[in-house]
PDB file of C-alpha atoms in Angstrom:
ATOM      1  CA  MET A   1     127.936  99.027  95.775  1.00  0.00           C
ATOM      2  CA  LEU A   2     124.859  99.063  93.546  1.00  0.00           C
ATOM      3  CA  VAL A   3     122.601  98.369  96.535  1.00  0.00           C
ATOM      4  CA  VAL A   4     124.100 101.282  98.479  1.00  0.00           C
ATOM      5  CA  ALA A   5     123.722 103.647  95.510  1.00  0.00           C
ATOM      6  CA  ALA A   6     120.128 102.560  94.979  1.00  0.00           C
ATOM      7  CA  SER A   7     119.263 103.011  98.656  1.00  0.00           C
ATOM      8  CA  SER A   8     120.876 106.480  98.625  1.00  0.00           C
ATOM      9  CA  ARG A   9     118.743 107.523  95.679  1.00  0.00           C
ATOM     10  CA  LEU A  10     115.647 106.206  97.431  1.00  0.00           C
ATOM     11  CA  ALA A  11     116.533 108.159 100.566  1.00  0.00           C
ATOM     12  CA  LEU A  12     116.888 111.352  98.563  1.00  0.00           C
ATOM     13  CA  ALA A  13     113.584 110.688  96.794  1.00  0.00           C
ATOM     14  CA  ASP A  14     111.833 110.289 100.164  1.00  0.00           C
ATOM     15  CA  GLY A  15     112.222 113.979 100.882  1.00  0.00           C
ATOM     16  CA  PRO A  16     114.364 116.361 102.927  1.00  0.00           C
ATOM     17  CA  SER A  17     116.463 115.271 105.889  1.00  0.00           C
ATOM     18  CA  LYS A  18     115.726 116.478 109.422  1.00  0.00           C
ATOM     19  CA  ALA A  19     118.508 119.080 109.162  1.00  0.00           C
ATOM     20  CA  GLU A  20     117.084 120.323 105.853  1.00  0.00           C
ATOM     21  CA  CYS A  21     113.617 120.507 107.417  1.00  0.00           C
ATOM     22  CA  ILE A  22     114.903 122.632 110.287  1.00  0.00           C
ATOM     23  CA  ASP A  23     116.917 124.850 107.942  1.00  0.00           C
ATOM     24  CA  ALA A  24     113.819 125.393 105.791  1.00  0.00           C
ATOM     25  CA  TYR A  25     111.787 126.078 108.954  1.00  0.00           C
ATOM     26  CA  THR A  26     114.136 128.786 110.237  1.00  0.00           C
ATOM     27  CA  SER A  27     115.047 130.388 106.895  1.00  0.00           C
ATOM     28  CA  GLY A  28     111.432 130.367 105.685  1.00  0.00           C
ATOM     29  CA  GLN A  29     110.286 132.217 108.801  1.00  0.00           C
ATOM     30  CA  GLN A  30     113.091 134.789 108.470  1.00  0.00           C
ATOM     31  CA  LEU A  31     112.458 135.363 104.748  1.00  0.00           C
ATOM     32  CA  LYS A  32     108.750 135.848 105.454  1.00  0.00           C
ATOM     33  CA  LYS A  33     109.512 138.518 108.073  1.00  0.00           C
ATOM     34  CA  LYS A  34     111.826 140.311 105.603  1.00  0.00           C
ATOM     35  CA  GLY A  35     109.112 140.399 102.944  1.00  0.00           C
ATOM     36  CA  GLN A  36     111.023 138.051 100.616  1.00  0.00           C
ATOM     37  CA  LEU A  37     107.859 136.088  99.998  1.00  0.00           C
ATOM     38  CA  ARG A  38     108.859 134.179  96.864  1.00  0.00           C
ATOM     39  CA  ALA A  39     111.918 132.706  98.568  1.00  0.00           C
ATOM     40  CA  ALA A  40     109.942 132.137 101.790  1.00  0.00           C
ATOM     41  CA  HIS A  41     107.295 130.226  99.829  1.00  0.00           C
ATOM     42  CA  ASP A  42     109.898 127.842  98.415  1.00  0.00           C
ATOM     43  CA  ARG A  43     111.507 127.186 101.812  1.00  0.00           C
ATOM     44  CA  LEU A  44     108.217 126.711 103.695  1.00  0.00           C
ATOM     45  CA  LEU A  45     107.054 124.301 101.018  1.00  0.00           C
ATOM     46  CA  VAL A  46     109.994 122.051 101.970  1.00  0.00           C
ATOM     47  CA  CYS A  47     109.248 121.848 105.700  1.00  0.00           C
ATOM     48  CA  SER A  48     105.453 121.611 105.320  1.00  0.00           C
ATOM     49  CA  ARG A  49     105.555 118.042 103.977  1.00  0.00           C
ATOM     50  CA  ASP A  50     106.756 114.592 104.981  1.00  0.00           C
ATOM     51  CA  PRO A  51     109.141 113.411 106.291  1.00  0.00           C
ATOM     52  CA  CYS A  52     109.643 116.636 108.288  1.00  0.00           C
ATOM     53  CA  PRO A  53     108.615 116.404 111.974  1.00  0.00           C
ATOM     54  CA  THR A  54     104.892 116.945 112.558  1.00  0.00           C
ATOM     55  CA  GLY A  55     105.449 120.013 114.720  1.00  0.00           C
ATOM     56  CA  LEU A  56     107.515 121.725 112.030  1.00  0.00           C
ATOM     57  CA  GLN A  57     105.015 120.739 109.346  1.00  0.00           C
ATOM     58  CA  ALA A  58     102.186 122.399 111.243  1.00  0.00           C
ATOM     59  CA  ASP A  59     104.029 125.709 111.646  1.00  0.00           C
ATOM     60  CA  CYS A  60     105.351 125.686 108.068  1.00  0.00           C
ATOM     61  CA  SER A  61     101.899 124.935 106.630  1.00  0.00           C
ATOM     62  CA  GLU A  62     100.395 127.820 108.595  1.00  0.00           C
ATOM     63  CA  TRP A  63     103.122 130.258 107.490  1.00  0.00           C
ATOM     64  CA  LEU A  64     102.888 128.995 103.903  1.00  0.00           C
ATOM     65  CA  GLY A  65      99.178 129.793 103.900  1.00  0.00           C
ATOM     66  CA  GLU A  66      99.918 133.308 105.190  1.00  0.00           C
ATOM     67  CA  VAL A  67     102.553 133.839 102.484  1.00  0.00           C
ATOM     68  CA  GLN A  68     100.163 132.675  99.770  1.00  0.00           C
ATOM     69  CA  ARG A  69      97.487 135.084 101.014  1.00  0.00           C
ATOM     70  CA  ILE A  70      99.728 138.174 100.947  1.00  0.00           C
ATOM     71  CA  GLN A  71     101.975 137.249  97.976  1.00  0.00           C
ATOM     72  CA  PRO A  72     101.473 139.962  95.306  1.00  0.00           C
ATOM     73  CA  SER A  73     101.456 139.157  91.602  1.00  0.00           C
ATOM     74  CA  ILE A  74     101.400 141.034  88.307  1.00  0.00           C
ATOM     75  CA  VAL A  75      99.998 140.294  84.857  1.00  0.00           C
ATOM     76  CA  VAL A  76     102.000 141.882  82.046  1.00  0.00           C
ATOM     77  CA  VAL A  77     100.248 143.093  78.889  1.00  0.00           C
ATOM     78  CA  ALA A  78     102.819 144.058  76.238  1.00  0.00           C
ATOM     79  CA  ARG A  79     102.157 145.711  72.873  1.00  0.00           C
ATOM     80  CA  ASP A  80     104.324 147.052  70.079  1.00  0.00           C
ATOM     81  CA  GLU A  81     104.070 150.517  68.514  1.00  0.00           C
ATOM     82  CA  SER A  82     101.148 149.409  66.302  1.00  0.00           C
ATOM     83  CA  GLY A  83      99.154 148.096  69.260  1.00  0.00           C
ATOM     84  CA  ARG A  84      99.744 144.411  68.466  1.00  0.00           C
ATOM     85  CA  GLU A  85      99.956 142.279  71.616  1.00  0.00           C
ATOM     86  CA  LEU A  86     103.289 140.530  72.156  1.00  0.00           C
ATOM     87  CA  THR A  87     104.056 137.282  73.949  1.00  0.00           C
ATOM     88  CA  ASP A  88     107.784 136.832  73.210  1.00  0.00           C
ATOM     89  CA  VAL A  89     108.715 139.121  76.096  1.00  0.00           C
ATOM     90  CA  ARG A  90     111.285 138.681  78.840  1.00  0.00           C
ATOM     91  CA  VAL A  91     110.296 140.037  82.260  1.00  0.00           C
ATOM     92  CA  ILE A  92     113.158 140.853  84.651  1.00  0.00           C
ATOM     93  CA  VAL A  93     112.367 141.831  88.252  1.00  0.00           C
ATOM     94  CA  ASP A  94     115.191 143.546  90.146  1.00  0.00           C
ATOM     95  CA  GLY A  95     117.734 142.056  87.754  1.00  0.00           C
ATOM     96  CA  VAL A  96     116.396 138.490  88.000  1.00  0.00           C
ATOM     97  CA  LEU A  97     114.613 136.821  85.104  1.00  0.00           C
ATOM     98  CA  ALA A  98     111.008 136.113  86.143  1.00  0.00           C
ATOM     99  CA  THR A  99     109.770 134.696  82.824  1.00  0.00           C
ATOM    100  CA  SER A 100     111.063 134.476  79.269  1.00  0.00           C
ATOM    101  CA  ARG A 101     107.624 134.480  77.642  1.00  0.00           C
ATOM    102  CA  LEU A 102     104.183 135.888  78.457  1.00  0.00           C
ATOM    103  CA  ASP A 103     101.438 133.265  78.692  1.00  0.00           C
ATOM    104  CA  GLY A 104      98.650 135.243  80.358  1.00  0.00           C
ATOM    105  CA  ARG A 105      99.407 133.907  83.809  1.00  0.00           C
ATOM    106  CA  SER A 106     100.315 136.064  86.787  1.00  0.00           C
ATOM    107  CA  ILE A 107     103.920 136.457  87.950  1.00  0.00           C
ATOM    108  CA  ALA A 108     104.623 136.379  91.700  1.00  0.00           C
ATOM    109  CA  VAL A 109     106.718 139.317  92.950  1.00  0.00           C
ATOM    110  CA  ASP A 110     107.838 140.487  96.378  1.00  0.00           C
ATOM    111  CA  PRO A 111     106.149 143.517  97.949  1.00  0.00           C
ATOM    112  CA  GLY A 112     107.968 146.850  97.941  1.00  0.00           C
ATOM    113  CA  GLU A 113     109.454 149.111  95.284  1.00  0.00           C
ATOM    114  CA  ARG A 114     110.471 146.904  92.376  1.00  0.00           C
ATOM    115  CA  GLN A 115     112.343 147.618  89.145  1.00  0.00           C
ATOM    116  CA  LEU A 116     110.684 145.886  86.214  1.00  0.00           C
ATOM    117  CA  ARG A 117     112.485 145.505  82.901  1.00  0.00           C
ATOM    118  CA  PHE A 118     110.829 144.185  79.748  1.00  0.00           C
ATOM    119  CA  GLU A 119     112.696 143.020  76.652  1.00  0.00           C
ATOM    120  CA  THR A 120     111.625 141.764  73.238  1.00  0.00           C
ATOM    121  CA  SER A 121     113.506 141.251  69.996  1.00  0.00           C
ATOM    122  CA  GLY A 122     113.857 144.272  67.699  1.00  0.00           C
ATOM    123  CA  HIS A 123     112.588 146.818  70.230  1.00  0.00           C
ATOM    124  CA  GLU A 124     114.072 149.054  72.879  1.00  0.00           C
ATOM    125  CA  PRO A 125     113.800 147.580  76.388  1.00  0.00           C
ATOM    126  CA  VAL A 126     111.312 149.190  78.748  1.00  0.00           C
ATOM    127  CA  THR A 127     112.091 149.813  82.427  1.00  0.00           C
ATOM    128  CA  GLN A 128     109.555 150.749  85.099  1.00  0.00           C
ATOM    129  CA  ARG A 129     109.828 151.342  88.833  1.00  0.00           C
ATOM    130  CA  THR A 130     106.636 150.532  90.665  1.00  0.00           C
ATOM    131  CA  LEU A 131     105.421 149.998  94.215  1.00  0.00           C
ATOM    132  CA  ILE A 132     103.994 146.520  94.777  1.00  0.00           C
ATOM    133  CA  ARG A 133     101.676 146.099  97.765  1.00  0.00           C
ATOM    134  CA  GLU A 134     101.095 143.005  99.889  1.00  0.00           C
ATOM    135  CA  GLY A 135      98.002 141.074  98.859  1.00  0.00           C
ATOM    136  CA  GLU A 136      97.792 142.807  95.468  1.00  0.00           C
ATOM    137  CA  LYS A 137      96.822 139.968  93.130  1.00  0.00           C
ATOM    138  CA  ALA A 138      97.056 139.931  89.297  1.00  0.00           C
ATOM    139  CA  ARG A 139      97.863 143.637  89.031  1.00  0.00           C
ATOM    140  CA  GLU A 140      97.915 144.539  85.348  1.00  0.00           C
ATOM    141  CA  VAL A 141     101.117 146.158  84.077  1.00  0.00           C
ATOM    142  CA  GLN A 142     100.885 147.746  80.618  1.00  0.00           C
ATOM    143  CA  VAL A 143     104.035 147.877  78.480  1.00  0.00           C
ATOM    144  CA  ARG A 144     104.435 149.663  75.124  1.00  0.00           C
ATOM    145  CA  PHE A 145     107.525 148.809  73.074  1.00  0.00           C
ATOM    146  CA  VAL A 146     109.142 151.130  70.529  1.00  0.00           C
ATOM    147  CA  ARG A 147     111.232 149.683  67.709  1.00  0.00           C
ATOM    148  CA  GLY A 148     114.976 150.200  68.114  1.00  0.00           C
ATOM    149  CA  GLU A 149     116.797 152.633  65.837  1.00  0.00           C
ATOM    150  CA  SER A 150     118.673 149.873  64.007  1.00  0.00           C
ATOM    151  CA  GLY A 151     115.818 147.396  64.168  1.00  0.00           C
ATOM    152  CA  ALA A 152     118.308 144.859  65.527  1.00  0.00           C
ATOM    153  CA  PRO A 153     117.317 142.481  68.329  1.00  0.00           C
ATOM    154  CA  ILE A 154     117.872 143.777  71.833  1.00  0.00           C
ATOM    155  CA  ALA A 155     120.268 141.750  73.977  1.00  0.00           C
ATOM    156  CA  GLY A 156     118.651 139.725  76.796  1.00  0.00           C
ATOM    157  CA  ALA A 157     119.335 140.260  80.463  1.00  0.00           C
ATOM    158  CA  SER A 158     121.407 137.089  80.674  1.00  0.00           C
ATOM    159  CA  GLU A 159     123.720 138.208  77.870  1.00  0.00           C
ATOM    160  CA  ALA A 160     126.867 140.161  78.708  1.00  0.00           C
ATOM    161  CA  ARG A 161     126.659 143.945  78.477  1.00  0.00           C
ATOM    162  CA  SER A 162     129.791 146.037  78.661  1.00  0.00           C
ATOM    163  CA  GLY A 163     128.337 148.488  81.175  1.00  0.00           C
ATOM    164  CA  ASP A 164     126.653 145.912  83.407  1.00  0.00           C
ATOM    165  CA  ALA A 165     129.511 143.535  84.194  1.00  0.00           C
ATOM    166  CA  PRO A 166     130.228 143.540  87.941  1.00  0.00           C
ATOM    167  CA  ALA A 167     133.674 144.480  89.126  1.00  0.00           C
ATOM    168  CA  PRO A 168     135.857 141.447  89.949  1.00  0.00           C
ATOM    169  CA  ASN A 169     136.077 142.390  93.630  1.00  0.00           C
ATOM    170  CA  GLU A 170     132.295 142.686  93.897  1.00  0.00           C
ATOM    171  CA  THR A 171     131.847 139.261  92.331  1.00  0.00           C
ATOM    172  CA  ALA A 172     134.361 137.747  94.734  1.00  0.00           C
ATOM    173  CA  ARG A 173     132.758 139.366  97.801  1.00  0.00           C
ATOM    174  CA  TRP A 174     129.191 138.151  97.440  1.00  0.00           C
ATOM    175  CA  PRO A 175     129.881 134.601  98.764  1.00  0.00           C
ATOM    176  CA  VAL A 176     131.401 136.214 101.876  1.00  0.00           C
ATOM    177  CA  TRP A 177     128.276 138.343 102.373  1.00  0.00           C
ATOM    178  CA  LEU A 178     126.114 135.261 101.875  1.00  0.00           C
ATOM    179  CA  THR A 179     127.928 133.035 104.365  1.00  0.00           C
ATOM    180  CA  GLY A 180     128.287 135.931 106.807  1.00  0.00           C
ATOM    181  CA  GLY A 181     124.550 136.586 106.624  1.00  0.00           C
ATOM    182  CA  VAL A 182     123.784 132.910 107.188  1.00  0.00           C
ATOM    183  CA  THR A 183     126.093 132.938 110.225  1.00  0.00           C
ATOM    184  CA  VAL A 184     124.350 135.934 111.781  1.00  0.00           C
ATOM    185  CA  ALA A 185     120.876 134.550 111.036  1.00  0.00           C
ATOM    186  CA  ALA A 186     121.760 131.118 112.441  1.00  0.00           C
ATOM    187  CA  LEU A 187     123.204 132.633 115.629  1.00  0.00           C
ATOM    188  CA  GLY A 188     120.038 134.678 116.057  1.00  0.00           C
ATOM    189  CA  THR A 189     117.940 131.551 115.603  1.00  0.00           C
ATOM    190  CA  PHE A 190     120.110 129.647 118.111  1.00  0.00           C
ATOM    191  CA  ALA A 191     119.729 132.394 120.705  1.00  0.00           C
ATOM    192  CA  GLY A 192     116.006 132.851 120.118  1.00  0.00           C
ATOM    193  CA  PHE A 193     115.000 129.197 120.223  1.00  0.00           C
ATOM    194  CA  GLY A 194     117.489 128.377 122.985  1.00  0.00           C
ATOM    195  CA  LEU A 195     116.151 131.098 125.286  1.00  0.00           C
ATOM    196  CA  ALA A 196     112.569 130.182 124.410  1.00  0.00           C
ATOM    197  CA  GLY A 197     113.285 126.536 125.290  1.00  0.00           C
ATOM    198  CA  VAL A 198     114.920 127.422 128.610  1.00  0.00           C
ATOM    199  CA  SER A 199     112.049 129.734 129.510  1.00  0.00           C
ATOM    200  CA  GLN A 200     109.361 127.199 128.586  1.00  0.00           C
ATOM    201  CA  ARG A 201     111.164 124.409 130.468  1.00  0.00           C
ATOM    202  CA  SER A 202     111.363 126.593 133.590  1.00  0.00           C
ATOM    203  CA  ASP A 203     107.647 127.323 133.333  1.00  0.00           C
ATOM    204  CA  LEU A 204     106.825 123.622 133.034  1.00  0.00           C
ATOM    205  CA  ILE A 205     108.991 122.737 136.043  1.00  0.00           C
ATOM    206  CA  ALA A 206     107.234 125.415 138.064  1.00  0.00           C
ATOM    207  CA  THR A 207     103.706 124.413 137.036  1.00  0.00           C
ATOM    208  CA  CYS A 208     103.559 120.675 136.369  1.00  0.00           C
ATOM    209  CA  ASN A 209     107.095 119.274 136.830  1.00  0.00           C
ATOM    210  CA  HIS A 210     107.042 115.521 135.999  1.00  0.00           C
ATOM    211  CA  ARG A 211     103.297 115.550 135.311  1.00  0.00           C
ATOM    212  CA  CYS A 212     103.571 117.745 132.189  1.00  0.00           C
ATOM    213  CA  SER A 213     101.856 116.543 129.024  1.00  0.00           C
ATOM    214  CA  THR A 214     103.799 114.922 126.200  1.00  0.00           C
ATOM    215  CA  ASP A 215     102.900 117.819 123.878  1.00  0.00           C
ATOM    216  CA  ASP A 216     104.424 120.341 126.291  1.00  0.00           C
ATOM    217  CA  LYS A 217     107.622 118.298 126.591  1.00  0.00           C
ATOM    218  CA  ASP A 218     107.819 117.820 122.819  1.00  0.00           C
ATOM    219  CA  SER A 219     107.462 121.562 122.323  1.00  0.00           C
ATOM    220  CA  VAL A 220     110.473 122.213 124.576  1.00  0.00           C
ATOM    221  CA  ASP A 221     112.515 119.465 122.901  1.00  0.00           C
ATOM    222  CA  ARG A 222     111.684 120.893 119.464  1.00  0.00           C
ATOM    223  CA  LYS A 223     112.955 124.334 120.450  1.00  0.00           C
ATOM    224  CA  PHE A 224     116.230 122.894 121.751  1.00  0.00           C
ATOM    225  CA  LEU A 225     116.607 120.791 118.583  1.00  0.00           C
ATOM    226  CA  VAL A 226     116.188 123.844 116.354  1.00  0.00           C
ATOM    227  CA  ALA A 227     118.666 125.767 118.525  1.00  0.00           C
ATOM    228  CA  ASP A 228     121.256 122.952 118.294  1.00  0.00           C
ATOM    229  CA  VAL A 229     120.973 122.677 114.506  1.00  0.00           C
ATOM    230  CA  ALA A 230     121.137 126.465 114.133  1.00  0.00           C
ATOM    231  CA  LEU A 231     124.332 126.541 116.190  1.00  0.00           C
ATOM    232  CA  GLY A 232     125.843 123.882 113.941  1.00  0.00           C
ATOM    233  CA  VAL A 233     124.881 125.865 110.837  1.00  0.00           C
ATOM    234  CA  ALA A 234     126.385 129.020 112.373  1.00  0.00           C
ATOM    235  CA  LEU A 235     129.697 127.275 113.094  1.00  0.00           C
ATOM    236  CA  ILE A 236     129.929 125.849 109.571  1.00  0.00           C
ATOM    237  CA  ALA A 237     128.919 129.119 107.889  1.00  0.00           C
ATOM    238  CA  GLY A 238     131.283 131.091 110.129  1.00  0.00           C
ATOM    239  CA  ALA A 239     134.195 128.836 109.220  1.00  0.00           C
ATOM    240  CA  ALA A 240     133.301 129.164 105.528  1.00  0.00           C
ATOM    241  CA  THR A 241     133.240 132.955 105.885  1.00  0.00           C
ATOM    242  CA  VAL A 242     136.731 132.989 107.385  1.00  0.00           C
ATOM    243  CA  VAL A 243     138.072 130.734 104.613  1.00  0.00           C
ATOM    244  CA  LEU A 244     136.483 132.902 101.909  1.00  0.00           C
ATOM    245  CA  LEU A 245     137.905 136.062 103.475  1.00  0.00           C
ATOM    246  CA  LEU A 246     141.383 134.545 103.462  1.00  0.00           C
ATOM    247  CA  LEU A 247     141.020 133.353  99.854  1.00  0.00           C
ATOM    248  CA  ASN A 248     139.701 136.740  98.703  1.00  0.00           C
ATOM    249  CA  GLY A 249     142.574 138.517 100.410  1.00  0.00           C
ATOM    250  CA  SER A 250     145.056 136.230  98.686  1.00  0.00           C
ATOM    251  CA  SER A 251     143.310 136.676  95.321  1.00  0.00           C
ATOM    252  CA  SER A 252     143.300 140.484  95.661  1.00  0.00           C
ATOM    253  CA  SER A 253     147.039 140.492  96.409  1.00  0.00           C
ATOM    254  CA  SER A 254     147.751 138.319  93.360  1.00  0.00           C
ATOM    255  CA  THR A 255     145.644 140.576  91.117  1.00  0.00           C
ATOM    256  CA  SER A 256     147.429 143.688  92.343  1.00  0.00           C
ATOM    257  CA  SER A 257     150.840 142.102  91.713  1.00  0.00           C
ATOM    258  CA  ALA A 258     149.841 141.040  88.206  1.00  0.00           C
ATOM    259  CA  ALA A 259     148.529 144.517  87.372  1.00  0.00           C
ATOM    260  CA  ALA A 260     151.701 146.239  88.540  1.00  0.00           C
ATOM    261  CA  PRO A 261     154.082 147.304  85.691  1.00  0.00           C
TER     262      PRO A 261
END
C-alpha cells in the first residue's frame, strides 16, 4: 500500500499525463486565439515541458513565446489625497483579484477593454475602464484615492457586498456554461484535427505511400491522437452538462416549491 502511494506521488511529481498535455495543447491554442493570454500562458506552460510528447512541446513552446511577446502589462502607481504613494492596494481586473499589494512589478492583463478597480483601507475605491493593447508592456496607471466619508476601511472585493451577490440561478448555471463550452470546443478540436489528419494521410499516400518519412507519419498520428482525446473530452463534458442541467432543473423546482406560500 505504501509503495503504491509513494509511486503515485512520484508519477504526479514527474509532470502532466499525456491526456493533460493534449488538453493543455488544445485549450492553450484556443485561449490564445480568443485573446485570453494569461490563461493561455498557463496552459501552454504545461505542454511545453517534459514529459509531454516532443511534437506538442515544440508547438507549445512556439505559441508560449508568441504569447509572452504580445502579453500586455500595467504598473500601478497609487497615491492618497496628500500625494503619498501607497502600496497596500488591491488591484481587481474584471472582477478578479490580480494582486493584493503593490510591489513595483508589472501586472499581466489581457488585451481589450478592461475594468480596473483599486481598493485600499480607509479610502473610497477607484474604478477605471481602459483599453489595453497587445504588446503594451509596463503601461503606467495612475490612481488617486480620496478618503471615505466615515474614514472606515473599504470592504475588499472578496468580501460579501449586498448589491454584488449573484442571483442563485446565475450561480447554479455557470458550471453548465463551463461544461457546455468545453464540449463545443472539444468537438471543434476533434473535427479540426481529425479532418487535418485524414487530409494529410491522403496526401502522403498519393505522394510517397510506404516510403514516407517517419516525421511525416508521426505528424499524422499526432493529429489523430489529439482528435481522439478531444472526442473523449467532448463525450465526458457533454455527459456532465446533461447531468448538471437535470440537477439544476430539479433544484429550481425545489426552490419554487419552498418559496410558495
